Coordinates of C-alpha atoms and ligand atoms in Angstrom, one line a residue:
X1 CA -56.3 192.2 -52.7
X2 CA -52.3 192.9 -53.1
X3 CA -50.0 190.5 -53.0
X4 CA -46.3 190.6 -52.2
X5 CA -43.8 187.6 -53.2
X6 CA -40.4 188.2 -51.7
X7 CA -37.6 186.4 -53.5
X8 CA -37.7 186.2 -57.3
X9 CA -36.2 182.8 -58.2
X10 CA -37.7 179.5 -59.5
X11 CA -39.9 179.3 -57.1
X12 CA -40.8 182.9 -56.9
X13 CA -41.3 184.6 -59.9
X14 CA -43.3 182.0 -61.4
X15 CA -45.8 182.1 -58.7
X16 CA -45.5 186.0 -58.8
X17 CA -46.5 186.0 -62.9
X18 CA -49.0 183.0 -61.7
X19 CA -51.0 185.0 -58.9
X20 CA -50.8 188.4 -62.1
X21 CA -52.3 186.2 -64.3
X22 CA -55.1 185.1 -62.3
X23 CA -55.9 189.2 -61.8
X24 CA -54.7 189.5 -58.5
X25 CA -51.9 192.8 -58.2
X26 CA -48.7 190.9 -57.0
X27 CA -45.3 193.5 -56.0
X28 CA -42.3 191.4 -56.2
X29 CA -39.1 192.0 -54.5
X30 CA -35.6 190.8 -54.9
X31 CA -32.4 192.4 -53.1
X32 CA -30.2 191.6 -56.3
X33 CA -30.4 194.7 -58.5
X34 CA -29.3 193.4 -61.3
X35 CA -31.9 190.5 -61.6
X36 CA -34.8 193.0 -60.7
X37 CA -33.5 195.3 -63.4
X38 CA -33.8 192.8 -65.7
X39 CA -37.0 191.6 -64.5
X40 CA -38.7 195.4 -64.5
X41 CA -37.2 195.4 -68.2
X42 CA -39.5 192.2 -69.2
X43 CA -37.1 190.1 -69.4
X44 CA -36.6 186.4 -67.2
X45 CA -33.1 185.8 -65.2
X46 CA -33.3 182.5 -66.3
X47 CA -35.3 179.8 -68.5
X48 CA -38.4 179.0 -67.6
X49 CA -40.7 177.8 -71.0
X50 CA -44.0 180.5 -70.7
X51 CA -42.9 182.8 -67.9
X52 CA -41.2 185.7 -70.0
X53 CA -44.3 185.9 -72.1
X54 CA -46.5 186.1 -68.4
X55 CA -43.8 188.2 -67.7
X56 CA -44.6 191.1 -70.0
X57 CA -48.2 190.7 -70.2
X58 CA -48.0 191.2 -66.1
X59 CA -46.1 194.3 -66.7
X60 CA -48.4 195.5 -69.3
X61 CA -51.3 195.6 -67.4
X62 CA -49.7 197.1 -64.1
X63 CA -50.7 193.7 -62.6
X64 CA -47.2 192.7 -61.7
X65 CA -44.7 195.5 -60.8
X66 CA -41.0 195.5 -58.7
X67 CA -41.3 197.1 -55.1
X68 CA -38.2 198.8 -53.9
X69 CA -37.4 196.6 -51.1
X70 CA -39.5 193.8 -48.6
X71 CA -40.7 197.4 -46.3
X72 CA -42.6 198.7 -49.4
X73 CA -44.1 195.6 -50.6
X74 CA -45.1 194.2 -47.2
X75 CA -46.5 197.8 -46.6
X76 CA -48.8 197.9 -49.5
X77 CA -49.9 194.1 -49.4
X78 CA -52.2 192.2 -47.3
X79 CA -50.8 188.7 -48.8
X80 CA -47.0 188.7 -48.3
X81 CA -45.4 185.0 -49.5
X82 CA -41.5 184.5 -48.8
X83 CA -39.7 182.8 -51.3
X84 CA -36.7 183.5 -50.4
X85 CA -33.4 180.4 -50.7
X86 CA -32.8 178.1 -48.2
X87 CA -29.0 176.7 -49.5
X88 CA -28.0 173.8 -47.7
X89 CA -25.0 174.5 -44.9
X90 CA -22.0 172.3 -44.6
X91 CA -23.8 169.7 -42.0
X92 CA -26.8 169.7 -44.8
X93 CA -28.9 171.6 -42.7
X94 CA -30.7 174.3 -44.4
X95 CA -29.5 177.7 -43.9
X96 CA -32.1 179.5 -42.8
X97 CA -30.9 183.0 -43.0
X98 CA -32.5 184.6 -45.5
X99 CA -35.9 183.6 -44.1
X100 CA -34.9 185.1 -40.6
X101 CA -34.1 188.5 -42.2
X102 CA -37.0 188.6 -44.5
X103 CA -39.2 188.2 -41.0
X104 CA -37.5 190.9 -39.5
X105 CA -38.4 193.4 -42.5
X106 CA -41.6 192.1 -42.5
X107 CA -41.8 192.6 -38.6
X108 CA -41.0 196.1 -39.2
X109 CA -43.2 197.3 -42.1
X110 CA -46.3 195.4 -40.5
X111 CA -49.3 198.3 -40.9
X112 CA -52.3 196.2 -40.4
X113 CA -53.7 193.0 -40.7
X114 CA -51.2 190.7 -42.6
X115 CA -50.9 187.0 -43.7
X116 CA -47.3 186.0 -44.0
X117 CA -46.8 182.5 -46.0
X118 CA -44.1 180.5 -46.1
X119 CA -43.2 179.1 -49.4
X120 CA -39.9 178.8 -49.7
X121 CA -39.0 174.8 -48.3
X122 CA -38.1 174.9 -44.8
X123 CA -37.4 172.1 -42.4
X124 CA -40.4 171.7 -40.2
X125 CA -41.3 174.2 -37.4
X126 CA -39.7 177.4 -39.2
X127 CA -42.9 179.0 -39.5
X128 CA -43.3 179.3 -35.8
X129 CA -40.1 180.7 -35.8
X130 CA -40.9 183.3 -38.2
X131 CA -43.9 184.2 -35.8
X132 CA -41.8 184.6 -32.9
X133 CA -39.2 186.1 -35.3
X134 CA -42.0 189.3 -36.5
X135 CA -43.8 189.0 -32.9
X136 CA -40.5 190.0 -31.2
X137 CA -39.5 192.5 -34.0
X138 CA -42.7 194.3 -35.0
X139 CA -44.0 197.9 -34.2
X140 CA -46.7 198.3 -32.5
X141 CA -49.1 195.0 -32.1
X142 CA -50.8 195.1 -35.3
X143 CA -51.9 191.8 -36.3
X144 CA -50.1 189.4 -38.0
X145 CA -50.6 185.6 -39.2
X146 CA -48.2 182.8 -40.4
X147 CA -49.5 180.3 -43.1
X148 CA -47.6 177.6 -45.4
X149 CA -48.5 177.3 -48.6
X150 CA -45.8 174.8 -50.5
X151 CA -44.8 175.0 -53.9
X152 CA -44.5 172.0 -55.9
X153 CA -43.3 173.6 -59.2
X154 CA -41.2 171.7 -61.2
X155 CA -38.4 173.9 -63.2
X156 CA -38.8 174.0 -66.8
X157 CA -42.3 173.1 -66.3
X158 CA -43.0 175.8 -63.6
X159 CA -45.3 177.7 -65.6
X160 CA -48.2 174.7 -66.3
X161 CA -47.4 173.6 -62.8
X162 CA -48.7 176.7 -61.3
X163 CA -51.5 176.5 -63.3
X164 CA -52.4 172.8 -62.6
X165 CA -51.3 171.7 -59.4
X166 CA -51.9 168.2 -58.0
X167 CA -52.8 169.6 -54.6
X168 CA -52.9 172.9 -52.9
X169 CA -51.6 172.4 -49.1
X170 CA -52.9 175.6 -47.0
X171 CA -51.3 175.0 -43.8
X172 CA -53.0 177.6 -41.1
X173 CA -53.4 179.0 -37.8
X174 CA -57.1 180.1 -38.1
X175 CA -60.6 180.2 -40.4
X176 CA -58.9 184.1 -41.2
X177 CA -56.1 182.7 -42.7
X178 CA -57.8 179.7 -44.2
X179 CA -60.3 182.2 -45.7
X180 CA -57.8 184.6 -47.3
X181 CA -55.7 181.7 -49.0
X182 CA -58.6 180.3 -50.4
X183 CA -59.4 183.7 -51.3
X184 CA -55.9 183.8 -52.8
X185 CA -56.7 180.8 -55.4
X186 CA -59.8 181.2 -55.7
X187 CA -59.4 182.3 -59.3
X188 CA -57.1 179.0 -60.0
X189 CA -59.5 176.8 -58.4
X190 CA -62.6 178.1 -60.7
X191 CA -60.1 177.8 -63.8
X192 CA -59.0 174.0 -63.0
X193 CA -63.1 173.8 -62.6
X194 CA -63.9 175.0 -65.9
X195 CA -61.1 172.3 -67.9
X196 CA -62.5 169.5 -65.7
X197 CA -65.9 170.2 -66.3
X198 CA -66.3 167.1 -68.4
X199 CA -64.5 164.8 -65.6
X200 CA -66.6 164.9 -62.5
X201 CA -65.5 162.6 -60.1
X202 CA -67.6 160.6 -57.9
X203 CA -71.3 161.5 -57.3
X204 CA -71.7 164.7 -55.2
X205 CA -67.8 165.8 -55.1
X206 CA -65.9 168.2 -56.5
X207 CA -62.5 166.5 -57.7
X208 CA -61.0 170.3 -57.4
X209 CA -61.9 171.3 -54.4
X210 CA -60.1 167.8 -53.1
X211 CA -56.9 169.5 -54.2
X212 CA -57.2 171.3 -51.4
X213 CA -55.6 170.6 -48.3
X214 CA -55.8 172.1 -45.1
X215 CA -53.9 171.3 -42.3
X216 CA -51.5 172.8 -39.7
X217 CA -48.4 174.7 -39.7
X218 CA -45.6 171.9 -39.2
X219 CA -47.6 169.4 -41.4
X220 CA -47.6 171.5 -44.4
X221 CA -44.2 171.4 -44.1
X222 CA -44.0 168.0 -43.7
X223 CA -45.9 167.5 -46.5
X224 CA -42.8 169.3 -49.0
X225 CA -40.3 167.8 -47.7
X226 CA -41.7 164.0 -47.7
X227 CA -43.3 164.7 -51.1
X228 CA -39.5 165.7 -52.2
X229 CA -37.7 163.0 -50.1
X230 CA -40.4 160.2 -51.5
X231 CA -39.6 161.7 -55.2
X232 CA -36.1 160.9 -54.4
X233 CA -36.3 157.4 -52.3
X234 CA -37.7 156.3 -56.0
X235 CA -35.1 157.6 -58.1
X236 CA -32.1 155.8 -55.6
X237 CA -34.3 152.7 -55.4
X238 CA -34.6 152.4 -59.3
X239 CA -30.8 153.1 -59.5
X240 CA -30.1 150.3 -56.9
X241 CA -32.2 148.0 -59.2
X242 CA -30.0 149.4 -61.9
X243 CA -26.6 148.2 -60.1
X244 CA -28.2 144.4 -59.7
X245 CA -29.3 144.6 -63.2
X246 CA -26.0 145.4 -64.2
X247 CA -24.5 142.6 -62.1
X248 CA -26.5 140.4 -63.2
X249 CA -27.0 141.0 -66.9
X250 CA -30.8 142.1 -67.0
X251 CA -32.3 145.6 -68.4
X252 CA -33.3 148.2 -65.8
X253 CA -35.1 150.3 -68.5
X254 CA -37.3 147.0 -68.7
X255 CA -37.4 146.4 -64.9
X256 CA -39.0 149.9 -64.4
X257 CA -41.6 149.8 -66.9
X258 CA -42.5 146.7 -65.6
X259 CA -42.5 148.0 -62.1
X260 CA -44.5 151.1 -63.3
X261 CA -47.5 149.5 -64.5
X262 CA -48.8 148.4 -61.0
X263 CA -50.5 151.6 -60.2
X264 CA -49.2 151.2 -56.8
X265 CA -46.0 151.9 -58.1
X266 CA -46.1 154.2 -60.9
X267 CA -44.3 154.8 -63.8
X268 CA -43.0 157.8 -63.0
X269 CA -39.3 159.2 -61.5
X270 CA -38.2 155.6 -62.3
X271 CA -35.6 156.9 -64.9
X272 CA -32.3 154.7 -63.7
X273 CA -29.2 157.1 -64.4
X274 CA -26.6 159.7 -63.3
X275 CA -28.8 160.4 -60.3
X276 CA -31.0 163.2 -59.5
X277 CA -29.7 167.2 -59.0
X278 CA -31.2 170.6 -58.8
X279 CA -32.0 172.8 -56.5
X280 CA -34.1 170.9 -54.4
X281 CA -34.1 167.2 -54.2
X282 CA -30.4 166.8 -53.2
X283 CA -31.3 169.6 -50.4
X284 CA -34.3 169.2 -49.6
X285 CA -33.4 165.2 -48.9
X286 CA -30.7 166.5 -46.8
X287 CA -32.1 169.0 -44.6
X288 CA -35.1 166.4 -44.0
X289 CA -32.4 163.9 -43.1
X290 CA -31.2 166.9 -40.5
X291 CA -34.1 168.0 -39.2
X292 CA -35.6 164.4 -38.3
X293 CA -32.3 163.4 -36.3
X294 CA -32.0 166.9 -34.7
X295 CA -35.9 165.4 -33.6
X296 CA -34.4 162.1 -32.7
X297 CA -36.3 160.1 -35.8
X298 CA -34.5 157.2 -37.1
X299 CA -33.6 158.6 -41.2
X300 CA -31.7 156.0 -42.1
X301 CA -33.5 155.4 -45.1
X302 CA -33.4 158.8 -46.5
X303 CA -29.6 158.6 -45.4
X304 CA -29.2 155.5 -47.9
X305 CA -31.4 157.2 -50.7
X306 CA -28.5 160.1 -50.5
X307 CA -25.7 157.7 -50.6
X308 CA -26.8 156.3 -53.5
X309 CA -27.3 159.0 -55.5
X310 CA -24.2 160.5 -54.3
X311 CA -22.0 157.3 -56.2
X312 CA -23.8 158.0 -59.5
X313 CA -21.1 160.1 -61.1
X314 CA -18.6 157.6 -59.8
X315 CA -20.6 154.4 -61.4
X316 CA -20.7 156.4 -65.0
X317 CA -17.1 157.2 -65.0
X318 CA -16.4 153.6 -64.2
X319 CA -18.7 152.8 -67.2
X320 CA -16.4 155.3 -69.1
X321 CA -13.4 153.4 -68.0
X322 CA -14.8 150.3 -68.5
X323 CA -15.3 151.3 -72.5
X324 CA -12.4 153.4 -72.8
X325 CA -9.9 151.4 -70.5
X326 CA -7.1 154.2 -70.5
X327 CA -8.8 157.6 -69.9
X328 CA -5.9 159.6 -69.9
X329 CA -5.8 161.0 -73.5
X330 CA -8.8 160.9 -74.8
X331 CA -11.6 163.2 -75.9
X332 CA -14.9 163.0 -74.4
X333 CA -18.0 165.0 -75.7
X334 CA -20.6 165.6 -72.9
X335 CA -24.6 166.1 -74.1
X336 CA -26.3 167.7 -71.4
X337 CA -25.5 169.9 -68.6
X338 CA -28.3 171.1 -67.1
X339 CA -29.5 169.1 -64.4
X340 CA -32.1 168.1 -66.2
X341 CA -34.2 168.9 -69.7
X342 CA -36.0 172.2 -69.7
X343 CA -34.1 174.2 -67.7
X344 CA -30.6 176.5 -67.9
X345 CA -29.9 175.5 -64.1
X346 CA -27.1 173.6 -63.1
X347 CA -27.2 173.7 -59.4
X348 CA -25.9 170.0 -58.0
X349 CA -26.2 168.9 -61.6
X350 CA -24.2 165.5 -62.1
X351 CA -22.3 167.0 -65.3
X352 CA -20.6 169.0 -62.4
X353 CA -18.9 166.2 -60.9
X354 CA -18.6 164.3 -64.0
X355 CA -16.7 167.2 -65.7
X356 CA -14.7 167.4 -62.5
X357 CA -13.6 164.1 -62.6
X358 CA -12.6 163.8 -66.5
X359 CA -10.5 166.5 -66.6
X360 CA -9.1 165.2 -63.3
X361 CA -8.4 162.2 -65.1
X362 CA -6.8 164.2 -67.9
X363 CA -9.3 163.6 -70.4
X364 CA -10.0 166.5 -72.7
X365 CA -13.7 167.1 -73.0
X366 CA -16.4 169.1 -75.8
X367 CA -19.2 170.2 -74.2
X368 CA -22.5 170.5 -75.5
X369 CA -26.5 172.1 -73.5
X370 CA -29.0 173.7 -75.2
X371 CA -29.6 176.0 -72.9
X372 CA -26.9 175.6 -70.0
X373 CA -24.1 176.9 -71.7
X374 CA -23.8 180.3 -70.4
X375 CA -24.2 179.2 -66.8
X376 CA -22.0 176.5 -66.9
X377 CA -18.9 178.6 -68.4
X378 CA -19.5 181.0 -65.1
X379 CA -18.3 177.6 -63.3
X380 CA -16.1 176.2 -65.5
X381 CA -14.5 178.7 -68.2
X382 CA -13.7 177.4 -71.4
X383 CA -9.7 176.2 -71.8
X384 CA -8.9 174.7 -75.3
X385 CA -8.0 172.5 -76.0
X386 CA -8.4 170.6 -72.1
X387 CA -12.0 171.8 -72.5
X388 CA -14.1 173.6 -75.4
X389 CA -18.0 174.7 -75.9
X390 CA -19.6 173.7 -78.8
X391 CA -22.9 175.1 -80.0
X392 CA -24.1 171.3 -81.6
X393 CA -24.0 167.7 -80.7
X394 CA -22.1 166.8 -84.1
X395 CA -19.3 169.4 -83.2
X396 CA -19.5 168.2 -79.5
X397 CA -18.8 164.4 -80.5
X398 CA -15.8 165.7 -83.4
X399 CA -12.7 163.6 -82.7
X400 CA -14.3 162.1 -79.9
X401 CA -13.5 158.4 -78.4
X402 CA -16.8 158.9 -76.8
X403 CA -20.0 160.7 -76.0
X404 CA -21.6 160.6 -73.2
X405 CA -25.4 161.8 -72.0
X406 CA -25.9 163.2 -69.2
X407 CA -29.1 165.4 -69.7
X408 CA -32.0 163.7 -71.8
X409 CA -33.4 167.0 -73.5
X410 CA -35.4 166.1 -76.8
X411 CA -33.3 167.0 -79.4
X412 CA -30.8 164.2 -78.2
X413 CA -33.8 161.8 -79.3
X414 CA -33.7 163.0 -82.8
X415 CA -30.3 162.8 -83.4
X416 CA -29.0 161.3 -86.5
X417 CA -26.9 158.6 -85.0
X418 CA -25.1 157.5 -88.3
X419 CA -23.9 161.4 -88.5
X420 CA -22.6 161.7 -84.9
X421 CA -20.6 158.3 -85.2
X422 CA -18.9 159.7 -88.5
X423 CA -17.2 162.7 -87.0
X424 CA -16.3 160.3 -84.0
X425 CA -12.7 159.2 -83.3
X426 CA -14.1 155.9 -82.0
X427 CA -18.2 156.0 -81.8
X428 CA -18.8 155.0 -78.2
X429 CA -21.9 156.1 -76.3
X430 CA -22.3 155.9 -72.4
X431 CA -26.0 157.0 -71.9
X432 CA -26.1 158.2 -68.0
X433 CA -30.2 158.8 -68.5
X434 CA -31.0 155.8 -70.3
X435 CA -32.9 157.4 -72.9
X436 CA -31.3 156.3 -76.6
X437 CA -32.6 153.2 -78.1
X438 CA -29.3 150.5 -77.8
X439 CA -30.8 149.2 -81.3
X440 CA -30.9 152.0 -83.2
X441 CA -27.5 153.4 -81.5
X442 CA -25.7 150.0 -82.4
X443 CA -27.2 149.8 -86.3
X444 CA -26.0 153.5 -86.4
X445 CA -22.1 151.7 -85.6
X446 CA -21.6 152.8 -82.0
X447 CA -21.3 151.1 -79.2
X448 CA -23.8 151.4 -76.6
X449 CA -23.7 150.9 -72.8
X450 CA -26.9 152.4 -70.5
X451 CA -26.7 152.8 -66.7
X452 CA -28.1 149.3 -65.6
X453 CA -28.3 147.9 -69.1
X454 CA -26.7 144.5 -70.4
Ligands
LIG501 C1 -38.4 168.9 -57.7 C2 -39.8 168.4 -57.5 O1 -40.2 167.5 -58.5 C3 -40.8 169.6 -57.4 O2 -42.1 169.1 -57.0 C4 -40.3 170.5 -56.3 O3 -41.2 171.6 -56.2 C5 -38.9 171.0 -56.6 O4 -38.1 169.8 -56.7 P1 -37.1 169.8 -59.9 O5 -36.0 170.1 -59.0 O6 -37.5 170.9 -60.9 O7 -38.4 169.6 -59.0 O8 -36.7 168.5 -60.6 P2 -37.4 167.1 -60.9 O9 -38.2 167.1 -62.1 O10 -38.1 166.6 -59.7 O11 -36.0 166.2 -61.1 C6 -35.0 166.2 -60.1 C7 -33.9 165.4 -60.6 O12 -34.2 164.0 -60.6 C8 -33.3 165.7 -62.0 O13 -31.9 165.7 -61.9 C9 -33.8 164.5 -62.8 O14 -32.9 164.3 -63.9 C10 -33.7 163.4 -61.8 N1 -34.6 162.3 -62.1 C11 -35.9 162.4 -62.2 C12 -34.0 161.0 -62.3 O15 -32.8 160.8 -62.2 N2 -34.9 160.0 -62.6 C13 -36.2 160.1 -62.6 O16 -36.9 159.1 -62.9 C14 -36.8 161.4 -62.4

């Protein structure tokens, strides 16, 4: 079986290099050249831990290869997923473009019996409009089937994600489109099998096979976008918890473990902080909250769990103040750009606004990622001495009257504190992810203040 996976961005190319590895031949297509280019030349477009080596080895072996254009692929394959973005429009809907003109391409190279999946995230009920989209655009009558098939990747984990998924949601039309998705991760399903063989679950059933869910078209897509919007409801809750802790002199960090333990709750996405960004959460919340009024559902929850997150950046700069008193003047050294560890992107990442805002405010800032560097001086070019790249933390807190953490990527746990404070100005530290130990940071000689920490 051939499979085609149109769009090759987080979402896509991972699950292209995914399906190559599991043996299947996957074309992928992307209508920027310069991307595909690079892709055909083995190389990724952006960081993703594990993909580049996939990458290769899928070239290699002829397993993965670039198509010309969505005709070609959809020509050859019997599979086609659509990965393609959804950005959010001005009202937060999501703009749905991309995905109408993929269909029509689609409708037009149809040459036999074809499964088109949906696995980009789309509010609910796009995949019947990308049936009637190829049934009124296709030549000839040859058959044709819509299916949605979410992706639950996680960026900078994307890779081990598509190898171990918590569920697989198949949402169909018919047993023939059931069958050939099954068919499709068959291969993944035998491997999760074989590193589970020592956990079977209860007598008689097979814990992988409960991965699976099948259900209909719109609740597939239901399933993404609550998954996404729940994901988020926990993050705004625990940074509500973090504003009463604040006010009332009690630890967040302590709150949410706490919390965590009841395995009704969880302990996980309960990280108090700058807020949640990316790609998806912020959109995806959004274009829920759009969809369900547009179908007359009261979303004034979700509404809340957006308004919350969206006064982050403003409660970390008033933290900034709070230390600092007088902004205007001072040097500020930022760890962490991306929106979060792992990954290069920066898409709706707080450091956005929070650099915004600083240099608003006249503050001149050092600015230090690991990996975000280069995408974040496409948005915001270097100006010294207002604003100045540096390629460590220690250079990035030089001079500084204070540092502040927005991204908590490893290395900023191993840190030697006692260092960083030396080249400071004034050794202040406003930690917007909560993840430095206040002990160790205050023996070290700084001062210390957490989102939702006394
Ligand atoms: C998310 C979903 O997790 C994934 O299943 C879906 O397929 C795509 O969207 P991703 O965008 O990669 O994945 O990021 P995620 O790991 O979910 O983090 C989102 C944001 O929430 C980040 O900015 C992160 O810093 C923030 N976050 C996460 C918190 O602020 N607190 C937490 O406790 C957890």
């Amino acid at each position: 079986m051939k499979i085609a996976v149109i769009g090759l961005g987080h979402v896509g190319l991972p699950t292209a290099l995914g399906f190559s590895e599991l043996g299947w031949e996957v074309l992928g297509v992307d209508d920027d050249p310069h991307k595909s280019r690079q892709i055909a030349a083995g190389r990724m477009p952006f960081y993703e831990p594990g993909a580049e080596e996939l990458l290769r080895r899928g070239l290699r072996s002829g397993r993965f290869r670039l198509a010309p254009d969505v005709a070609a692929a959809t020509a050859e394959a019997e599979v086609v997923f659509v990965c393609v973005g959804t950005p959010q429009r001005d009202d937060g809907s999501a703009d749905l473009s991309q995905v109408e003109g993929v269909a029509r391409a689609i409708a037009r190279s149809l040459n036999g019996g074809k499964l088109i999946v949906e696995k980009s995230t789309t509010p609910v009920r796009t995949a019947e409009r990308i049936r009637q989209t190829i049934g009124r655009y296709r030549n000839g009558d040859h058959r044709f089937e819509v299916a949605v098939n979410p992706e639950f990747l996680r960026e900078g984990s994307a890779v081990y994600d598509f190898f171990h998924p918590h569920r697989i949601v198949l949402g169909v039309e018919s047993s023939w489109g059931r069958d050939l998705l099954l068919q499709v991760y068959r291969p993944l399903l035998d491997r999760l099998r074989a590193e589970t063989t020592n956990t079977p679950g209860a007598a008689g059933s097979d814990p992988v096979e409960e991965r699976v869910i099948v259900t209909s078209l719109q609740t597939a897509e239901l399933i993404k976008h609550a998954a996404n919007a729940f994901l988020a409801t926990k993050i705004s809750f625990i940074n509500m918890v973090a504003d009463l802790c604040e006010a009332a002199g009690a630890d967040v960090t302590e709150v949410a473990r706490a919390l965590g333990l009841d395995p009704r709750i969880g302990p996980a996405f309960l990280q108090a902080g700058v807020g949640f960004g990316g790609y998806c959460l912020p959109k995806d919340l959004r274009a829920l909250i759009r969809i369900g009024e547009e179908l007359g559902a009261d979303m004034a929850l979700l509404r809340a769990v957006d308004a919350i997150n969206r006064q982050r950046v403003g409660r970390l700069v008033r933290r900034l103040e709070q230390v600092l008193w007088v902004l205007r003047g001072k040097t500020v050294g930022i760890l962490g750009l991306a929106f979060k560890p792992g990954t290069d992107d920066i898409r709706e990442a707080p450091s956005l606004r929070v650099v915004e805002h600083l240099l608003q405010e006249g503050v001149a800032l050092r600015l230090h990622d690991p990996q975000a560097v280069e995408n974040f001086r496409r948005v915001v070019p270097e100006d010294p001495p207002r604003l100045v790249y540096c390629t460590s933390p220690y250079e990035a807190a030089r001079g500084a009257h204070a540092l502040v953490l927005l991204t908590e990527w490893p290395e900023y746990g191993d840190l030697d504190l006692a260092s960083l404070a030396a080249v400071m100005e004034v050794p202040c530290l406003v930690d917007g992810r909560n993840v430095l130990d206040p002990a160790a940071a205050r023996a070290a000689g700084f001062e210390y203040v957490g989102m939702g920490r006394p």
